Amino acid sequence: MAARAALSSTLKAAVPSATRNLATSTAAVSGLAPPSPIDISKLKITKTTTPKKLPPPEELIFGQTFTDHMLTIEWNDKDGWLAPEITPFHNLSLDPSAIVLHYAFECFEGLKAYVDKDDKIRIFRPDRNMIRMNKSADRICLPTFDTETMLKLISDFVKLEKDFIPKKKGYSLYLRPTLIGTQAGLGVHIPTKALFYVIASPVGPYYPTGFKAVRLEATDYATRAWPGGTGDKKLGANYAPCVKPQREAAERGYQQNLWLFGPEGKVTEVGTMNVFFVFEDKATGKKELVTAPLDGTILEGVTRESILQLARERLDPKEWIVSERYCTIHEIIEREAKGELVEAFGSGTAAVVSPIKEIGFHDKNINVPLQPGKQTGPLTEQVAEWISQIQYGEIEHPWSFVISE
Ligand code: COI
């Protein structure tokens, strides 16, 4: 109990009061019904008898290596959340008719833990992930949870797995909270049973090529998300249908695809990431950082939100405009022709930022400038550095939650 109280105060110390209120009052923020409580005092920990070692960081492939343990919490509609458990990493046992397997009752999150120079464990903005996960769960009628309690449980789990957090810049422990409907039966209805679990994977750069600018194919023959749909939620069901257009783009030599929407060709996202463009108005000399607005079709990316906030705080407003607005593929083509397309990059938890060097659209090829001898534009590089300084605790910032003493 003493350790738990200490954790709680460390978490609180790292979080400003405005964020803390957001993290603790789930119902007030998102209009969700109050969740059933999780009794953290009932946490049962069973340690593995066959501990593994962290492989050399250079050998890590994204999401292929897992730590020794996992956190699980079962839920049912009569008893609510049952006692949380940390157990050795294991296969799940599900009835073949389990509702997740047939009707995609599944949502997930991705967040990262880091070790700083003083050997403290830090997690980047986990409160945002917890809030978003509740919104995703609510959208598919899975149970929501108290975000602060869940964060404490995840912190206990990460502390147990500390030796799996690579101590190298660019490396981290990727956490994958997952929530599935487990009720057996083929009826389509609100699940009466669910399982929340967290697995953890030590990771390096998301792309095997590392921090290298990518070529995109703009996709207008398939749609990632649409008004009134679920594109703003982190549901597994949003991801599977996107892989075929990515495969087709790959067959034509592109690393990723750029998702367009509607007859105007609005640019929405890139692969599984949010996307940013930088334009420079030749007449005024002013630069504009542009990303799509949160209109219900765009994922509410934590990295996206962080980049927007840092850009608004740190870029000189005499030189910069920061816009949440749609740009179309046609605007990008026109502005490239005028020499006004300056930079482009994707943003997400896994890759953080991913510079873009080229976009193919029908028979056109749009070139995005990079700095001489580098794989990024200057703002892309700057933004990556701002975020990484916070993630690795190189500067103190309220977005970096210290979870260990
Ligand atoms: C992210 O980077 O935020 C993602 O969602 C990527 C993940 C699906 C691997």
Coordinates of C-alpha atoms and ligand atoms in Angstrom, one line a residue:
M1 CA 0.0 0.0 0.0
A2 CA 2.9 2.3 0.8
A3 CA 4.4 1.7 -2.6
R4 CA 1.1 2.4 -4.2
A5 CA 0.7 5.7 -2.4
A6 CA 4.2 6.6 -3.4
L7 CA 3.4 5.9 -7.0
S8 CA 0.3 7.9 -6.8
S9 CA 2.2 10.9 -5.5
T10 CA 4.9 10.5 -8.2
L11 CA 2.2 10.4 -10.9
K12 CA 0.6 13.4 -9.4
A13 CA 3.8 15.3 -9.1
A14 CA 4.5 14.8 -12.7
V15 CA 1.1 15.9 -13.9
P16 CA -0.2 19.5 -13.8
S17 CA -3.6 19.9 -12.1
A18 CA -5.5 20.6 -15.4
T19 CA -4.3 17.3 -16.9
R20 CA -4.9 15.5 -13.6
N21 CA -8.5 16.5 -13.6
L22 CA -8.9 15.3 -17.2
A23 CA -7.3 12.0 -16.3
T24 CA -9.4 11.4 -13.2
S25 CA -12.9 12.5 -14.2
T26 CA -13.5 10.3 -17.2
A27 CA -17.3 10.8 -17.1
A28 CA -17.0 14.6 -17.1
V29 CA -14.6 14.8 -20.0
S30 CA -16.2 12.5 -22.5
G31 CA -19.8 12.2 -21.3
L32 CA -19.4 8.5 -20.6
A33 CA -21.4 6.7 -17.9
P34 CA -19.3 6.2 -14.7
P35 CA -17.3 3.0 -15.1
S36 CA -17.5 0.1 -12.6
P37 CA -14.5 0.4 -10.1
I38 CA -11.3 -1.6 -10.4
D39 CA -10.1 -2.8 -7.0
I40 CA -6.3 -2.2 -7.2
S41 CA -5.8 -3.7 -3.8
K42 CA -6.8 -7.1 -5.2
L43 CA -3.9 -7.1 -7.8
K44 CA -2.3 -10.5 -7.9
I45 CA 1.2 -10.9 -9.3
T46 CA 2.5 -14.2 -10.4
K47 CA 6.1 -14.0 -11.7
T48 CA 7.6 -16.1 -14.5
T49 CA 9.9 -18.9 -13.5
T50 CA 11.7 -18.7 -16.9
P51 CA 12.8 -15.1 -17.2
K52 CA 14.1 -13.9 -20.6
K53 CA 16.8 -11.3 -21.4
L54 CA 16.3 -8.2 -23.5
P55 CA 17.8 -8.9 -26.9
P56 CA 20.5 -6.4 -28.3
P57 CA 18.4 -3.3 -29.3
E58 CA 19.7 -3.4 -32.9
E59 CA 18.0 -6.9 -33.3
L60 CA 14.5 -5.6 -32.3
I61 CA 11.8 -5.7 -34.9
F62 CA 8.7 -3.6 -34.1
G63 CA 6.2 -5.7 -32.1
Q64 CA 8.0 -9.0 -32.4
T65 CA 9.6 -9.4 -29.0
F66 CA 7.5 -9.4 -25.8
T67 CA 8.3 -9.1 -22.1
D68 CA 7.9 -11.8 -19.5
H69 CA 4.5 -10.8 -18.2
M70 CA 1.1 -9.3 -19.1
L71 CA -1.6 -7.5 -17.2
T72 CA -5.1 -8.8 -17.4
I73 CA -8.5 -7.7 -16.0
E74 CA -11.7 -9.6 -16.8
W75 CA -15.0 -7.9 -16.8
N76 CA -18.6 -9.1 -16.8
D77 CA -21.9 -7.2 -16.7
K78 CA -22.9 -8.6 -13.2
D79 CA -19.7 -8.1 -11.2
G80 CA -18.0 -5.3 -13.2
W81 CA -14.2 -5.4 -13.3
L82 CA -12.7 -8.4 -11.5
A83 CA -9.4 -8.6 -9.7
P84 CA -6.4 -7.5 -11.8
E85 CA -3.6 -9.9 -12.4
I86 CA -0.1 -9.7 -13.6
T87 CA 0.9 -13.1 -14.9
P88 CA 3.5 -14.7 -17.1
F89 CA 2.9 -13.8 -20.8
H90 CA 0.5 -16.5 -22.1
N91 CA -1.8 -17.4 -24.9
L92 CA -5.5 -16.5 -24.4
S93 CA -8.1 -19.2 -24.3
L94 CA -11.3 -18.0 -26.1
D95 CA -14.5 -19.8 -27.1
P96 CA -14.4 -20.1 -31.0
S97 CA -17.7 -18.2 -31.0
A98 CA -16.3 -15.3 -28.8
I99 CA -17.9 -12.1 -30.0
V100 CA -14.5 -10.4 -30.7
L101 CA -13.6 -13.1 -33.3
H102 CA -16.8 -12.5 -35.3
Y103 CA -17.9 -8.9 -34.9
A104 CA -14.7 -7.2 -34.1
F105 CA -15.5 -6.0 -30.5
E106 CA -11.9 -4.8 -30.0
C107 CA -10.1 -1.6 -29.3
F108 CA -6.5 -0.9 -28.4
E109 CA -3.9 1.8 -27.6
G110 CA -0.2 2.3 -28.2
L111 CA 2.0 4.2 -25.8
K112 CA 5.7 4.1 -24.8
A113 CA 7.8 3.8 -21.7
Y114 CA 11.4 5.2 -21.5
V115 CA 14.3 5.1 -19.1
D116 CA 15.9 8.4 -18.5
K117 CA 19.5 9.3 -17.6
D118 CA 18.8 8.9 -13.9
D119 CA 17.3 5.4 -14.5
K120 CA 13.7 6.6 -13.8
I121 CA 10.9 5.1 -15.9
R122 CA 8.8 7.6 -17.8
I123 CA 5.6 7.2 -19.9
F124 CA 4.6 9.8 -22.5
R125 CA 1.1 11.2 -21.9
P126 CA -0.5 8.0 -20.8
D127 CA -3.5 9.9 -19.6
R128 CA -4.4 10.8 -23.2
N129 CA -4.3 7.2 -24.2
M130 CA -6.5 6.1 -21.3
I131 CA -9.1 8.7 -22.2
R132 CA -9.0 7.8 -25.9
M133 CA -9.4 4.1 -25.0
N134 CA -12.5 4.8 -23.0
K135 CA -14.0 6.7 -26.0
S136 CA -13.1 3.7 -28.3
A137 CA -14.6 1.2 -25.8
D138 CA -17.8 3.2 -25.4
R139 CA -18.3 3.4 -29.2
I140 CA -18.4 -0.4 -29.4
C141 CA -20.2 -1.0 -26.1
L142 CA -17.3 -2.4 -24.3
P143 CA -16.8 -1.5 -20.6
T144 CA -15.0 1.8 -19.7
F145 CA -12.7 2.1 -16.7
D146 CA -11.4 4.6 -14.2
T147 CA -8.4 6.1 -16.1
E148 CA -6.2 6.9 -13.0
T149 CA -6.6 3.4 -11.6
M150 CA -5.8 1.8 -14.9
L151 CA -2.8 4.0 -15.2
K152 CA -1.5 2.8 -11.8
L153 CA -2.0 -0.8 -12.8
I154 CA -0.1 -0.2 -16.0
S155 CA 2.6 1.5 -14.1
D156 CA 3.0 -1.5 -11.7
F157 CA 3.2 -3.7 -14.8
V158 CA 5.9 -1.5 -16.5
K159 CA 7.9 -1.3 -13.3
L160 CA 8.0 -5.1 -13.2
E161 CA 9.3 -5.1 -16.8
K162 CA 11.9 -2.4 -16.3
D163 CA 14.7 -4.6 -17.6
F164 CA 13.0 -4.8 -20.9
I165 CA 13.1 -1.0 -21.5
P166 CA 16.1 -0.5 -23.9
K167 CA 18.4 2.3 -22.6
K168 CA 19.2 3.7 -26.0
K169 CA 17.9 6.9 -27.7
G170 CA 15.3 6.0 -30.3
Y171 CA 14.3 2.8 -28.3
S172 CA 11.5 2.3 -25.8
L173 CA 9.0 -0.2 -24.4
Y174 CA 5.9 -0.1 -26.5
L175 CA 2.8 -0.8 -24.4
R176 CA -0.3 -2.3 -26.1
P177 CA -3.5 -2.0 -23.9
T178 CA -6.2 -4.1 -25.6
L179 CA -9.9 -4.6 -24.8
I180 CA -11.9 -7.4 -26.3
G181 CA -15.5 -8.7 -26.0
T182 CA -15.1 -12.4 -24.9
Q183 CA -18.7 -13.5 -24.5
A184 CA -19.4 -16.8 -26.3
G185 CA -22.2 -16.9 -28.9
L186 CA -23.0 -15.7 -32.4
G187 CA -25.7 -13.1 -31.6
V188 CA -24.8 -9.5 -32.4
H189 CA -25.3 -7.5 -29.2
I190 CA -23.6 -5.7 -26.3
P191 CA -20.9 -8.0 -24.9
T192 CA -21.7 -9.3 -21.4
K193 CA -18.0 -10.4 -20.9
A194 CA -14.8 -8.6 -21.7
L195 CA -11.1 -8.8 -21.2
F196 CA -8.7 -5.9 -20.8
Y197 CA -5.0 -6.8 -21.2
V198 CA -1.7 -5.1 -21.7
I199 CA 1.3 -6.6 -23.4
A200 CA 4.7 -4.9 -23.8
S201 CA 7.3 -5.0 -26.6
P202 CA 10.8 -3.5 -26.5
V203 CA 11.1 -1.5 -29.8
G204 CA 13.4 0.6 -31.9
P205 CA 12.5 2.5 -35.0
Y206 CA 9.1 1.5 -36.4
Y207 CA 10.3 1.2 -40.0
P208 CA 13.1 -1.3 -40.7
T209 CA 14.8 1.5 -42.7
G210 CA 15.0 3.7 -39.5
F211 CA 14.5 7.5 -39.7
K212 CA 14.3 7.6 -43.4
A213 CA 12.0 9.7 -45.7
V214 CA 9.3 7.6 -47.3
R215 CA 7.5 7.6 -50.7
L216 CA 3.7 7.6 -50.5
E217 CA 1.0 6.7 -53.0
A218 CA -2.1 8.8 -52.7
T219 CA -5.1 6.5 -52.5
D220 CA -8.5 7.7 -53.9
Y221 CA -10.0 4.4 -54.8
A222 CA -10.5 3.3 -51.2
T223 CA -11.6 5.3 -48.1
R224 CA -10.1 4.9 -44.6
A225 CA -12.9 6.7 -42.7
W226 CA -16.1 8.6 -43.4
P227 CA -18.4 11.1 -41.6
G228 CA -20.5 9.3 -39.0
G229 CA -18.1 6.3 -39.0
T230 CA -15.5 5.3 -36.5
G231 CA -12.3 6.6 -38.0
D232 CA -11.6 8.7 -34.9
K233 CA -11.6 5.7 -32.6
K234 CA -8.7 3.2 -32.2
L235 CA -10.7 0.1 -33.2
G236 CA -8.9 -2.9 -34.7
A237 CA -11.7 -3.0 -37.3
N238 CA -10.4 0.3 -38.8
Y239 CA -7.0 -1.2 -39.6
A240 CA -7.6 -4.5 -41.4
P241 CA -9.3 -2.9 -44.4
C242 CA -6.5 -0.5 -44.9
V243 CA -3.8 -3.1 -45.5
K244 CA -4.9 -4.0 -49.1
P245 CA -4.4 -0.5 -50.4
Q246 CA -1.1 -0.4 -48.6
R247 CA -0.1 -3.7 -50.3
E248 CA -1.1 -2.2 -53.7
A249 CA 1.0 0.9 -53.0
A250 CA 3.9 -1.3 -52.0
E251 CA 3.5 -3.3 -55.2
R252 CA 4.0 0.0 -57.1
G253 CA 7.2 0.8 -55.0
Y254 CA 5.7 3.0 -52.3
Q255 CA 6.4 2.5 -48.6
Q256 CA 3.0 3.8 -47.4
N257 CA -0.2 5.3 -48.8
L258 CA -1.7 8.7 -48.3
W259 CA -5.4 8.5 -47.6
L260 CA -7.6 10.9 -49.6
F261 CA -11.3 11.5 -48.9
G262 CA -14.2 12.7 -51.1
P263 CA -14.3 14.1 -54.6
E264 CA -12.1 17.1 -53.6
G265 CA -9.3 14.7 -52.6
K266 CA -9.0 15.9 -49.0
V267 CA -5.8 14.6 -47.4
T268 CA -6.7 12.8 -44.2
E269 CA -4.0 10.4 -42.9
V270 CA -0.9 8.5 -44.0
G271 CA -0.8 4.7 -43.4
T272 CA -1.7 4.4 -39.7
M273 CA -0.6 7.9 -38.9
N274 CA -1.8 11.5 -38.8
V275 CA -0.1 13.7 -41.5
F276 CA 1.3 17.2 -41.5
F277 CA 2.3 19.5 -44.4
V278 CA 4.4 22.7 -44.4
F279 CA 3.6 25.3 -47.0
E280 CA 5.4 28.7 -47.5
D281 CA 3.4 31.6 -49.0
K282 CA 5.8 33.1 -51.5
A283 CA 4.0 36.5 -51.4
T284 CA 4.2 36.9 -47.6
G285 CA 7.1 34.6 -46.7
K286 CA 4.9 33.1 -44.0
K287 CA 4.9 29.4 -43.4
E288 CA 1.9 27.3 -42.5
L289 CA 1.9 23.9 -40.6
V290 CA -1.2 22.1 -41.7
T291 CA -3.0 19.0 -40.4
A292 CA -6.5 17.7 -40.9
P293 CA -9.1 18.8 -38.3
L294 CA -10.7 16.4 -35.8
D295 CA -14.0 16.1 -37.6
G296 CA -14.7 12.6 -36.5
T297 CA -12.9 10.9 -39.3
I298 CA -9.3 11.6 -38.1
L299 CA -7.7 9.7 -35.3
E300 CA -7.1 11.9 -32.2
G301 CA -3.4 11.2 -32.3
V302 CA -1.5 12.0 -29.1
T303 CA 1.6 12.8 -31.1
R304 CA -0.5 15.0 -33.4
E305 CA -1.9 16.9 -30.5
S306 CA 1.5 17.3 -28.9
I307 CA 3.1 18.6 -32.2
L308 CA 0.3 21.1 -32.6
Q309 CA 0.6 22.4 -29.0
L310 CA 4.4 22.6 -29.2
A311 CA 4.3 24.3 -32.6
R312 CA 1.8 26.9 -31.2
E313 CA 3.9 27.5 -28.1
R314 CA 7.4 27.5 -29.8
L315 CA 7.2 28.7 -33.4
D316 CA 7.3 32.5 -33.9
P317 CA 3.8 33.6 -34.9
K318 CA 5.3 36.3 -37.0
E319 CA 6.7 33.6 -39.3
W320 CA 4.3 30.7 -38.7
I321 CA 0.6 29.8 -38.9
V322 CA -0.5 26.5 -37.3
S323 CA -3.7 25.3 -39.0
E324 CA -6.1 22.4 -38.4
R325 CA -7.7 22.5 -41.8
Y326 CA -8.0 20.2 -44.8
C327 CA -5.7 20.5 -47.7
T328 CA -6.5 18.6 -50.9
I329 CA -4.1 16.7 -53.1
H330 CA -4.7 19.4 -55.7
E331 CA -3.6 22.1 -53.4
I332 CA -0.4 20.1 -52.7
I333 CA 0.2 19.7 -56.5
E334 CA -0.3 23.4 -57.1
R335 CA 1.9 24.5 -54.2
E336 CA 4.6 22.1 -55.3
A337 CA 4.5 23.7 -58.7
K338 CA 4.8 27.2 -57.2
G339 CA 7.7 26.0 -55.0
E340 CA 5.5 26.5 -51.9
L341 CA 5.5 22.9 -50.6
V342 CA 8.2 22.9 -48.0
E343 CA 7.9 19.7 -45.9
A344 CA 5.6 16.8 -45.1
F345 CA 5.6 14.2 -42.3
G346 CA 3.5 11.6 -40.6
S347 CA 3.0 11.4 -36.9
G348 CA 2.1 8.6 -34.6
T349 CA 3.2 6.8 -31.4
A350 CA 5.0 4.0 -33.1
A351 CA 7.2 6.1 -35.5
V352 CA 6.8 9.4 -33.7
V353 CA 7.5 11.4 -36.9
S354 CA 8.1 9.9 -40.3
P355 CA 9.4 12.3 -43.0
I356 CA 7.9 12.1 -46.5
K357 CA 9.9 12.7 -49.7
E358 CA 7.6 11.9 -52.5
I359 CA 3.9 11.4 -53.3
G360 CA 2.6 9.6 -56.3
F361 CA -0.9 10.5 -57.5
H362 CA -2.2 9.0 -60.7
D363 CA 0.4 10.0 -63.3
K364 CA 1.9 12.8 -61.2
N365 CA 4.9 12.7 -58.9
I366 CA 5.1 15.3 -56.1
N367 CA 8.5 15.9 -54.7
V368 CA 8.8 17.1 -51.1
P369 CA 12.1 18.9 -50.3
L370 CA 14.5 17.5 -47.7
Q371 CA 17.5 19.3 -46.2
P372 CA 20.7 18.7 -48.2
G373 CA 22.3 15.4 -47.1
K374 CA 19.5 14.7 -44.6
Q375 CA 16.4 12.5 -44.6
T376 CA 14.1 15.2 -43.1
G377 CA 12.9 18.8 -43.5
P378 CA 14.0 21.3 -40.8
L379 CA 10.7 21.5 -39.0
T380 CA 10.3 17.7 -39.0
E381 CA 13.7 17.3 -37.4
Q382 CA 12.9 20.0 -34.9
V383 CA 9.6 18.5 -33.9
A384 CA 11.1 15.0 -33.6
E385 CA 13.8 16.5 -31.2
W386 CA 11.2 18.4 -29.1
I387 CA 9.2 15.3 -28.6
S388 CA 12.1 13.1 -27.9
Q389 CA 13.6 15.5 -25.3
I390 CA 10.3 15.2 -23.4
Q391 CA 9.9 11.5 -23.8
Y392 CA 13.5 10.7 -22.6
G393 CA 13.2 13.3 -19.7
E394 CA 16.1 15.4 -21.2
I395 CA 13.9 18.3 -20.2
E396 CA 11.3 18.2 -17.5
H397 CA 7.8 18.5 -18.9
P398 CA 4.4 17.6 -17.5
W399 CA 3.7 15.3 -20.4
S400 CA 6.4 12.9 -19.2
F401 CA 4.9 10.8 -16.3
V402 CA 7.6 9.6 -14.0
I403 CA 6.4 6.2 -12.6
S404 CA 9.4 5.2 -10.6
E405 CA 11.5 6.9 -7.9
Ligands
COI1 C1 0.7 4.7 -34.2 O1 1.8 4.9 -34.5 O2 0.1 5.5 -33.5 C2 0.0 3.5 -34.6 O3 -1.2 3.4 -34.3 C3 0.7 2.4 -35.3 C4 0.3 1.0 -34.8 C5 -1.0 0.6 -35.4 C6 1.4 0.0 -35.0

